[in-house]
Structure formats: structure tokens, C-alpha cells
Amino acid sequence: MLHTSRRRWLAGAATIAVGAVVLTACASQREEGGATDAAADVDGTFVFGASSDPANLDPAFAQDGETFRVSRQIFEGLIGTEPGTADPAPLLAESWVSSDDGMSHTFELKQDVTFHDGTPFDAEAVCYNFDRWYNWTGLAATESLSYYYGKLFRGYVETAESAVYKSCTPDGDHSVTIELNQPFAGFIPALSLPAFAMQSPTALQEYDADGIGGTEEAPSLSEYGEGHPTGTGPYKFEEWAPGESVTLSAYDDYWGETGQVDEIIFRTIDDPTARRQALESGSIDGYDLVGPADSAALEEDGFTMVSRPPFTILYLAFNQAIPELQDPKVRQALSHAIDKDALIAQVLPEGTEKATQFIPDVVNGWNPDVTTYEYDPEQAKALLAEAGYDEANPLTLDFNYPVNVSRPYMPDPEQIFTVLSSQLSEVGVVTNPVTDAWSPDYLDKITGSSDHGIHLLGWTGDYNDTDNFVGVFFGGPSAEWGFENAELFAALQEARGVPNLEDQTALYEDINEMVAQFIPGVPLAHPAPTLAFSPRVESYPASPVNDEVFTDIVLTE
């Protein structure tokens, strides 16, 4: 299939057309970094309230939204997304041709593009990045670090028999062919992920990007990942003050339109109340993950709330490395104990949809007839009794959740924990709360070790492909879920390689039923993340997959 080029500089107008919000102009009241006179030139410093520090400035070793929010300003991939959608679009690749069997993909590259250190972006640079990922060994090739590459490309140089990637070959300076060992229907849209952004080969080598230390549970960053991220994007890195802020500035030699924002400060404010207060005081221009209780009050005060379409999943996961959770009756009982409607009404944002499976209903393969476990506390008690638990011998589980963080699918983890633990208590389940800071402690514990019980986690879809949800969760053995299920793993492996959409849809509908009957956890809800902005922000390029580049922000002053 041939895809024609589309420049990112078109995104501003297109995004407004698909629903970016137009706000009322008034004087900026930010405490620092710009003009306050409405008649003055536009203040190009944009301060965004981030819910946490980035985990790593190298997006190839990251998996969290705050890291990727920063990464999308610095880096670009071969593939982007159509504005306002989750669908793939040209970016550094102006066009591409894929073979009928999906095993070969040839990309025509954008010319006259340079990395921030002056290194040319060309076919050699593309192959350097693909070969870098494939050749990771040791700690770099673990789930807690190269999460996305491991999940989607399935193998490295030392596990070549399972690897999706085969080779990358330059066809001159501005054309490159990538060969796969096995078909992967989501290959093109997957390349829109920040984890697969193009990075400067010069900087990667100079600053020892793969020099990761520590352990899988507690990895340490490389020199590159701490302070030398080098991409082709519209903004270049200036400074990271951990726990405080990340500062970026406009890249003067950027190939596309640069927009009004010429400096970005991502100010770390982990407390949701403090983020709201920062917006109200004028010390930030906007923030994401607005708490449900704050939305109405902010709107009433003249701030405009922007909701993304719900392309998320919040779930309660069961770690089957815990013996008690290996019993399907226990997993079924826990599912019947959860009142999703009450959870949504009490603590989740307006626009949130109840989940019946681990994908939103707009994703290919959503099954309208999937098995569900409706709220039924009496049934939950009966199943627990059959499994050998009663008042004298209650089921007791650790319940892990993160603190001091808001995520698009999980705006207030503590409130969610409080509601769910209360519901579980009503059927006789005792939960021991276990908390960790989000990054890196919680993520490393949940995805890199078996040391956790039932736990809260979720996902914001990265692109519109079913494998990006259920394939990432259940495509193979995982420290998070702690189970072996060869039938499910094989079914997902087959489905991700089927090029015909109709055939693939039927396979994924069957897979979602398999998952429902296996009960790895409880799909709770599809929250609709909400952002809030200062009145000086006329439009913001809201994206269901958070592909929001700040060159597309329109300011009134």
C-alpha cells in the first residue's frame, strides 16, 4: 500500500477543524516568563504542569505518558498520526510501500532534516536506530526498560528465533527498506510510538545511551538518558532539574513550521490540587489529568476544559504469581465484587465509559457478546466459599497502587483504591494497601518483578490497533500478570500477523472472549482524560493518543 506525504505543519489547522477548543482571550497572569500586557507580543514561553518527572529522556527506554509528552517535542518518528485521530500518517517518512505479505516495508525519507546536534537524518540514521533496538542485550533487553520494543518486536539479537525484526537496508541516502522475520499487521502504526522515534546516532554513541546500570527492578539512567536527548523535533533539550522541571527551546533549524511557542517548561507538580492552584494563580498555562471534582469549578471560573475521546483502559490486575489468584473461582469472585457503575459515578471523569473488555469499543475486535461478570456480591461470597474462604479464613491480598500521580486512565489512584477496597471488603476480602511513587518505583515493581498482588494500572492506546492493547497485555509471559497461557499467546501471535481486516476482526473477537473467560483482571472503565488551560490559549491540539506537539498551540498573547 502506498501512502502519500503530509507535513506536520498542516496539523494546526486540521486539529482545530476536528475539535481543538477555541478559548476567550484575556491578560496572562503567569508569575514568571513573559509579558502581561494584552497589547504586547505573544509570550512564547509555555508552562505546562506535569504530573510527574519523565522517567527517562531516552524514549526508547520509557513507557509512561509524562516521558512521552516531553519526547514528542524533541523527537519524531518515521510515522506520525493524523491530527485528532489514532491513525498513522507520514512524518519523517514522506511515503512508504508495504509488500502484500507484510514482510517488507520501503520508506521514502524526508530530505534536508538534521538532528539537533547537526547530524543528518538519512537512511543510515534510520538503520542505526533499528539496529540499536535489536542489538540490546542484558539489562537493556528487559521489560522494565525496553518495554515497547520487547512487547511489539518480540525478540533481540540473542533471541533471534522469536524476533519480528530482521534487517534494515539503505537504498541510497533517502530511502530505506526494513525486512521482518514474521508478519506484524501493526508495524506501520506502531512506528508512531515515541519509543521508536529517530535519535541522533552521534549523540547516542557520544553519551553512551545504552550504558544502563542498576537492576531490572531499579535501573539507573545512562548519561544520554539523563541529559542529552537529541532528535529532529521542533524543540531541543535545555535542562532537566529532577523533581522540578524540564526546559526545552525552539530548534532554529527545524524542517517544519515552528509556531508561537518558543520555550516549553514542564513543571513537575505531582499533587492534583497543587496543579489546579497553579493554573488559577497563573503560574502555569495548562495541565492534563484534571480531577473530576475540579472540572466544574474551573469551567465556572472561566477556564476551558478539553476532554480527549476515551481511548484508555483502567483495570484491576490479578498477579497469578500469587497462589491464591491462580484459582479461577477467586478471580471470578473478585470480578463479581466490583461495582463499576459506582466507581465511575464516584471518582472518574465525566464522559467515562464502563469497560467490558480490555479495549475500547472503537478498536477492531471489540466483542459485543463477550462474557461479563456483573456486580453480584452474593455470588462473589458464594464463589469465595467454594474456594475455601470465609469469615474465619478470609482471602487476604496485597493491593498495590501508586501515589502522588495522576494518569489519563487513573486520575486519582488513592480514591480508586478506596472505592474498590471497600467493595472487596463487603464480600469478605481483606486488602493490605501497598503504595509506591509512580516513577520509577511503582512501574518497576509492577512490570519488572513478581513482588505485587492485585494492582491498579491501565493504558492509553498508542495507535489504533488491537495488538496495542491486548497484545501488549497478554501476548506473552509477563511479570505484571504472572501467568502462562500458551493458547492465548498463540492466538494473539496469529492475529497480529493477519493482513485482512475482516479475518483479523473475527480472531480478535474470539481472543477477547478467551481473555474474559480466563479472567486475568477486571477491565473497569475507559476514562475520558480532561485538560485545563489559561484563557490566553486559543487552541490546543488534543489527541486521543496524546500526540500533542506544542508548535500547534495557538496563543492570543
XYZ file of C-alpha atoms in Angstrom:
557
model
C 0.000 0.000 0.000
C 1.332 3.458 -0.925
C 0.870 6.336 1.494
C 1.314 9.928 0.319
C 3.132 12.540 2.376
C 1.594 15.002 4.769
C 3.568 17.660 6.611
C 3.202 18.107 10.353
C 2.758 21.856 9.789
C -0.729 21.107 8.493
C -1.635 19.678 11.880
C -2.511 23.006 13.488
C -5.331 23.849 11.121
C -6.526 20.265 10.849
C -6.602 19.830 14.608
C -8.716 22.936 15.050
C -11.097 21.521 12.450
C -11.521 18.276 14.357
C -12.303 19.915 17.636
C -9.475 21.762 19.365
C -11.105 24.242 21.686
C -11.140 27.982 20.987
C -10.803 29.931 24.211
C -11.586 33.522 25.204
C -8.588 35.854 25.269
C -7.631 37.823 28.356
C -4.446 39.012 30.029
C -1.932 36.404 31.131
C -1.292 36.366 34.870
C 1.645 33.972 34.933
C 4.062 34.747 37.681
C 7.134 34.353 35.517
C 8.385 34.048 31.991
C 6.557 36.546 29.819
C 4.545 39.642 29.033
C 1.321 40.514 30.840
C 0.202 43.390 28.602
C -2.506 42.228 26.191
C -1.110 44.592 23.578
C 2.417 43.143 23.781
C 3.850 40.488 21.510
C 2.792 36.913 22.167
C 4.661 35.421 25.103
C 6.229 32.301 23.595
C 7.042 30.630 26.908
C 4.508 27.906 27.629
C 4.463 26.381 31.120
C 2.767 23.004 31.424
C 2.002 21.354 34.761
C 3.285 17.769 34.548
C 2.023 15.152 36.994
C 5.474 13.606 37.377
C 9.052 13.800 36.216
C 9.918 11.991 32.998
C 11.241 8.543 33.803
C 13.977 8.821 31.186
C 14.881 11.347 28.494
C 15.569 8.438 26.120
C 12.080 7.426 24.917
C 13.328 4.006 23.777
C 13.691 3.142 27.470
C 10.353 4.590 28.567
C 6.705 3.617 28.717
C 4.925 6.393 30.620
C 2.896 9.339 29.419
C 4.840 12.156 31.051
C 8.083 10.945 29.483
C 6.387 10.665 26.116
C 4.810 14.135 26.470
C 8.330 15.585 26.647
C 9.652 13.180 23.991
C 7.063 14.215 21.398
C 8.503 17.742 21.434
C 12.147 16.622 20.999
C 11.815 13.554 18.783
C 9.971 12.431 15.671
C 9.473 9.008 14.163
C 9.074 7.772 10.640
C 5.331 7.703 11.239
C 3.066 10.215 12.988
C -0.704 10.313 13.456
C -3.472 12.078 11.589
C -4.467 15.104 13.697
C -7.237 14.332 16.148
C -7.109 10.568 15.488
C -5.109 7.456 16.348
C -4.474 6.630 12.680
C -0.973 6.613 11.126
C 0.304 9.432 8.905
C 3.642 10.316 7.301
C 6.198 12.200 9.368
C 9.946 11.689 8.767
C 8.915 9.136 6.150
C 7.082 11.008 3.393
C 5.638 7.790 1.971
C 6.014 4.039 2.207
C 5.214 0.859 0.313
C 4.456 -2.416 2.110
C 4.599 -5.812 0.466
C 1.391 -7.844 0.253
C 2.658 -10.325 2.824
C 3.653 -7.541 5.252
C 7.258 -8.728 5.452
C 8.938 -5.813 3.667
C 8.429 -2.062 4.038
C 10.225 0.604 1.997
C 10.193 4.188 3.272
C 10.957 7.331 1.304
C 12.505 9.760 3.757
C 12.097 13.484 4.172
C 15.173 15.345 2.944
C 17.113 18.277 4.443
C 16.362 17.232 8.014
C 19.011 17.364 10.747
C 19.184 16.210 14.328
C 19.705 18.899 16.960
C 23.463 18.220 17.007
C 23.727 18.773 13.259
C 23.871 15.072 12.326
C 21.965 14.464 9.066
C 18.777 12.457 9.215
C 19.128 9.860 6.459
C 18.781 6.160 5.717
C 21.929 5.316 7.700
C 20.473 7.030 10.764
C 17.240 5.065 10.415
C 19.108 1.765 10.263
C 21.306 2.766 13.195
C 18.185 3.186 15.358
C 16.548 -0.071 14.267
C 19.787 -2.000 14.745
C 20.316 -0.374 18.134
C 16.991 -1.676 19.434
C 17.517 -5.152 18.022
C 21.044 -5.490 19.420
C 20.214 -4.680 23.015
C 21.396 -7.330 25.478
C 21.352 -7.770 29.220
C 19.557 -5.143 31.255
C 18.662 -3.072 28.176
C 16.696 -6.018 26.766
C 14.331 -6.337 29.752
C 10.680 -5.497 30.215
C 11.271 -2.678 32.687
C 13.489 -0.832 30.179
C 12.774 -1.668 26.536
C 9.115 -2.326 27.280
C 7.638 -1.391 23.913
C 10.319 -2.980 21.767
C 10.070 -6.236 23.694
C 6.285 -6.291 23.576
C 5.921 -5.417 19.885
C 9.098 -6.761 18.255
C 9.247 -9.863 20.464
C 12.964 -10.570 20.324
C 16.524 -9.261 20.269
C 19.806 -10.424 18.771
C 20.155 -13.096 21.479
C 16.590 -14.338 20.898
C 16.555 -14.015 17.121
C 14.270 -17.024 16.689
C 11.349 -15.038 18.106
C 12.270 -11.598 16.741
C 9.956 -9.720 14.388
C 12.763 -7.505 13.087
C 15.160 -8.925 10.507
C 17.129 -6.169 8.814
C 17.331 -2.544 7.709
C 18.962 -1.657 4.372
C 19.613 1.851 2.992
C 18.524 2.317 -0.622
C 20.574 5.465 -1.148
C 20.512 8.383 1.284
C 16.760 8.921 1.447
C 15.168 5.514 1.041
C 15.314 2.544 3.387
C 13.861 -0.983 3.395
C 13.002 -2.818 6.594
C 12.520 -6.576 6.432
C 10.636 -8.570 9.041
C 11.016 -12.198 10.074
C 7.290 -12.582 10.648
C 4.237 -10.546 9.661
C 3.153 -7.817 12.053
C -0.015 -6.079 10.885
C 0.513 -3.214 13.328
C 4.070 -2.469 12.222
C 3.351 0.839 10.464
C 1.093 2.386 13.146
C 3.443 1.102 15.884
C 6.204 3.303 14.489
C 4.238 6.361 15.637
C 5.176 5.492 19.227
C 7.755 7.801 20.856
C 9.667 4.655 21.843
C 10.530 4.210 18.147
C 11.466 7.826 17.450
C 14.615 8.571 15.493
C 17.574 9.615 17.641
C 20.940 11.024 16.621
C 23.482 8.213 16.118
C 26.231 10.677 17.027
C 24.701 11.598 20.380
C 23.703 8.013 21.182
C 27.334 6.964 20.835
C 28.933 10.036 22.409
C 26.836 9.860 25.571
C 26.747 6.047 25.904
C 22.961 5.784 25.545
C 22.930 2.060 26.261
C 25.113 2.333 29.344
C 22.310 1.400 31.722
C 23.224 0.440 35.286
C 21.457 -0.896 38.347
C 18.995 -3.768 38.188
C 15.777 -4.544 36.331
C 13.826 -3.559 39.458
C 15.845 -0.338 39.886
C 17.686 0.625 36.686
C 19.831 3.757 36.503
C 19.881 6.121 33.545
C 22.650 6.489 31.003
C 24.419 9.813 30.508
C 22.346 10.267 27.356
C 19.083 9.477 29.145
C 19.876 11.928 31.937
C 20.675 14.956 29.847
C 21.455 14.608 26.137
C 18.302 13.616 24.211
C 18.841 14.521 20.564
C 16.096 14.269 17.964
C 14.759 16.076 14.899
C 11.720 17.641 16.560
C 10.784 21.322 16.837
C 12.254 21.661 20.356
C 15.678 20.830 21.713
C 16.631 19.924 25.239
C 17.991 22.587 27.588
C 17.769 21.397 31.186
C 16.260 18.785 33.491
C 16.040 19.652 37.176
C 14.692 16.370 38.640
C 11.658 16.906 40.798
C 11.228 20.434 39.466
C 11.129 20.948 35.712
C 12.272 20.134 32.183
C 13.070 23.058 29.875
C 13.080 22.920 26.061
C 13.724 25.624 23.483
C 12.839 26.005 19.813
C 15.222 24.306 17.377
C 16.163 27.012 14.903
C 16.865 24.618 12.026
C 13.638 22.659 12.355
C 12.345 21.462 8.963
C 8.686 22.363 9.577
C 6.591 25.210 10.916
C 7.686 26.342 14.373
C 4.544 28.025 15.721
C 4.277 30.579 18.528
C 5.703 28.571 21.436
C 9.478 29.010 21.507
C 10.160 27.765 25.037
C 8.473 24.982 26.994
C 8.768 24.444 30.720
C 7.303 21.190 32.011
C 6.917 21.988 35.707
C 6.533 18.909 37.890
C 3.538 19.267 40.207
C 2.556 15.819 41.429
C -0.406 16.868 43.563
C -3.655 17.418 41.586
C -4.811 20.179 43.929
C -1.496 21.993 43.553
C -1.776 21.775 39.745
C -5.207 23.361 39.866
C -3.961 26.106 42.163
C -1.007 26.768 39.854
C -3.383 27.265 36.931
C -5.679 29.503 38.965
C -2.747 31.642 40.114
C -1.449 31.979 36.563
C 1.894 30.253 37.200
C 1.192 27.604 34.554
C -0.626 27.764 31.231
C -2.305 24.379 31.432
C -2.291 20.866 32.755
C -3.608 17.422 31.974
C -5.462 14.872 34.087
C -7.858 17.307 35.737
C -9.633 15.695 38.660
C -13.366 15.137 38.204
C -14.159 17.303 41.226
C -12.166 20.222 39.776
C -13.609 20.327 36.260
C -16.895 22.068 37.011
C -15.323 24.645 39.310
C -12.596 25.537 36.815
C -15.093 25.842 33.982
C -17.284 28.098 36.108
C -14.264 30.320 36.775
C -13.617 30.845 33.072
C -11.063 28.149 32.353
C -11.915 25.878 29.461
C -11.888 22.123 29.853
C -10.834 19.946 26.920
C -11.715 16.260 27.021
C -9.974 13.675 24.890
C -12.093 10.877 23.417
C -11.773 7.849 25.744
C -9.025 5.762 24.149
C -7.987 4.349 27.505
C -8.479 1.373 29.793
C -8.301 1.301 33.597
C -8.059 -2.166 35.079
C -7.607 -4.088 38.316
C -4.994 -6.741 37.518
C -4.530 -10.121 39.198
C -0.919 -11.260 39.565
C -1.152 -15.022 39.229
C 2.316 -15.465 40.701
C 0.288 -15.171 43.927
C -1.036 -18.700 44.680
C -4.472 -17.517 45.790
C -5.003 -15.771 42.454
C -4.299 -18.917 40.462
C -7.759 -20.215 41.411
C -10.253 -19.131 38.704
C -13.061 -19.125 41.296
C -11.173 -16.481 43.247
C -10.652 -14.362 40.146
C -14.325 -14.727 39.235
C -15.374 -13.812 42.781
C -13.241 -10.671 42.746
C -14.805 -9.702 39.415
C -18.351 -10.063 40.766
C -17.396 -7.965 43.812
C -16.648 -4.859 41.755
C -19.394 -2.305 41.126
C -18.035 -0.464 38.072
C -21.007 1.904 37.832
C -20.449 3.114 41.397
C -16.725 3.539 40.772
C -17.360 5.661 37.671
C -20.014 7.782 39.375
C -17.895 8.430 42.469
C -14.357 9.090 41.218
C -13.935 9.049 37.426
C -14.312 11.953 34.954
C -17.447 12.890 33.081
C -17.543 11.024 29.781
C -16.002 7.856 31.220
C -17.426 4.650 29.741
C -17.803 1.332 31.562
C -15.440 -1.373 30.288
C -16.480 -4.909 29.436
C -13.117 -5.880 27.946
C -9.549 -4.610 27.721
C -10.098 -2.478 24.579
C -12.420 0.484 23.875
C -15.380 -0.221 21.601
C -13.832 1.783 18.734
C -10.940 -0.679 18.403
C -11.082 -3.545 15.927
C -12.206 -6.811 17.542
C -14.321 -5.399 20.359
C -16.804 -8.165 21.116
C -20.406 -7.089 21.896
C -21.228 -10.584 23.190
C -18.234 -11.036 25.489
C -18.715 -12.813 28.821
C -19.114 -10.321 31.666
C -19.140 -10.634 35.438
C -21.815 -8.262 36.641
C -21.788 -6.797 40.134
C -23.171 -9.543 42.362
C -21.781 -9.551 45.920
C -23.731 -12.647 46.930
C -22.287 -14.596 44.003
C -18.838 -13.328 44.970
C -19.288 -14.605 48.532
C -20.508 -17.997 47.279
C -17.507 -18.409 44.966
C -15.091 -17.449 47.739
C -16.721 -20.063 49.975
C -16.277 -22.684 47.248
C -12.615 -21.686 47.086
C -12.248 -22.244 50.843
C -12.535 -18.724 52.238
C -14.940 -17.489 54.908
C -15.063 -15.100 57.866
C -12.749 -17.313 59.877
C -10.351 -17.676 56.973
C -10.739 -14.587 54.781
C -8.988 -14.125 51.472
C -6.195 -11.652 52.196
C -4.366 -9.888 49.356
C -1.861 -7.096 48.907
C -3.409 -4.269 46.886
C -0.766 -2.193 45.095
C -1.455 1.302 43.843
C 0.684 4.367 43.063
C 0.712 7.628 44.998
C 1.408 11.250 44.075
C 0.466 10.742 40.440
C -2.408 11.170 38.013
C -2.637 9.145 34.833
C -5.073 9.582 31.903
C -6.776 6.312 32.829
C -6.328 6.798 36.590
C -6.827 10.438 37.687
C -6.730 9.734 41.438
C -5.337 6.269 42.316
C -5.989 6.650 46.036
C -9.663 7.420 45.518
C -9.983 4.468 43.140
C -8.267 2.191 45.660
C -10.580 3.425 48.438
C -13.716 2.606 46.447
C -12.504 -0.810 45.237
C -11.080 -1.927 48.570
C -14.396 -1.017 50.217
C -16.291 -3.076 47.637
C -13.972 -6.039 48.173
C -14.348 -5.713 51.935
C -18.121 -6.045 51.573
C -17.672 -9.596 50.270
C -15.119 -10.510 52.943
C -11.837 -9.855 51.114
C -9.121 -8.261 53.228
C -6.796 -5.937 51.294
C -3.443 -4.682 52.520
C -2.623 -1.358 50.822
C 0.885 -1.213 49.355
C 1.914 2.115 47.855
C 4.871 3.341 45.826
C 5.761 6.517 43.980
C 4.818 6.188 40.319
C 8.172 6.592 38.605
C 10.293 4.622 38.799
C 9.245 2.654 41.894
C 5.693 1.578 41.061
C 6.247 0.879 37.384
C 9.443 -1.048 38.059
C 7.765 -3.146 40.738
C 4.661 -3.963 38.695
C 6.245 -4.558 35.294
C 9.702 -5.712 36.355
C 9.124 -8.020 39.319
C 6.645 -10.513 40.764
C 6.530 -8.629 44.080
C 2.955 -7.363 43.900
C -0.605 -8.558 44.390
C -3.782 -7.218 42.840
C -2.981 -3.787 41.476
C -4.211 -0.746 39.606
C -2.823 0.015 36.200
C -4.102 0.928 32.792
C -3.262 2.082 29.322
C -3.734 4.919 26.919
C -3.828 3.490 23.416
C -0.794 4.482 21.379
C -2.307 3.841 17.949
C -5.445 2.263 16.549
C -4.538 -1.411 16.515
C -5.926 -4.175 18.730
C -2.493 -5.634 19.343
C -1.542 -2.360 21.026
C -3.982 -3.248 23.792
C -4.464 -6.996 24.251
C -1.210 -7.921 22.523
C 0.801 -5.708 24.858
C -1.033 -7.016 27.916
C -1.365 -10.709 27.135
C 0.899 -11.522 24.178
C 3.404 -13.476 26.244
C 4.614 -14.176 29.786
C 4.734 -11.002 31.846
C 5.889 -10.052 35.332
C 2.778 -7.922 35.718
C 0.219 -10.691 35.180
C 2.287 -13.701 36.258
C 0.607 -16.401 34.152
C 1.341 -18.850 31.356
C -1.385 -19.389 28.777
C 0.035 -20.939 25.618
C -3.328 -20.972 23.826
C -3.880 -17.247 24.366
C -0.288 -16.363 23.467
C -0.544 -18.343 20.224
C -3.891 -16.806 19.287
C -2.519 -13.300 19.737
C 0.603 -14.160 17.756
C -1.570 -15.393 14.880
C -3.916 -12.395 14.919
C -1.183 -9.753 14.849
C 0.116 -11.164 11.565
C -3.193 -11.352 9.646
C -3.309 -8.597 6.989
C -7.015 -8.959 6.118
C -9.040 -6.749 8.479
C -12.222 -8.852 8.336
C -10.337 -12.031 9.197
C -8.402 -10.239 11.916
C -11.595 -8.843 13.459
C -13.071 -12.311 13.927
C -9.855 -13.541 15.532
C -9.735 -10.656 17.990
C -13.391 -11.107 18.937
C -12.571 -14.702 19.845
C -9.466 -13.571 21.723
C -11.439 -11.071 23.790
C -13.780 -13.896 24.785
C -10.776 -16.080 25.714
C -9.455 -13.265 27.897
C -12.863 -12.770 29.518
C -13.126 -16.445 30.436
C -9.531 -16.608 31.696
C -10.077 -13.528 33.933
C -6.565 -12.046 34.215
C -8.124 -8.994 35.843
C -11.135 -6.708 35.818
C -11.454 -4.176 32.957
C -13.007 -1.310 34.892
C -13.540 1.751 32.716
C -12.483 3.856 29.756
C -11.872 7.257 31.384
C -12.016 10.433 29.304
C -8.931 12.485 30.291
C -9.505 16.194 30.763
C -7.140 19.152 30.288
C -7.497 22.731 31.549
C -5.946 25.893 30.069
C -5.344 29.550 30.697
C -7.561 31.954 28.716
C -4.518 33.023 26.681
C -4.534 29.620 24.977
C -6.801 29.916 21.953
C -6.456 26.307 20.799
C -4.693 23.122 21.827
C -4.191 20.053 19.570
C -5.921 17.442 21.747
C -5.242 13.893 20.537
C -6.791 10.596 21.676
C -3.263 9.129 21.773
C -1.605 12.218 23.337
C 0.283 13.025 20.113
C 0.298 16.710 21.005
C 3.172 18.816 19.675
C 3.292 22.322 21.124
C 4.084 24.019 17.812
C 0.354 23.585 17.151
C -0.753 25.584 20.201
C -2.312 28.955 19.303
C -1.816 31.786 21.816
C -3.546 35.161 21.982
C -0.812 36.948 23.936
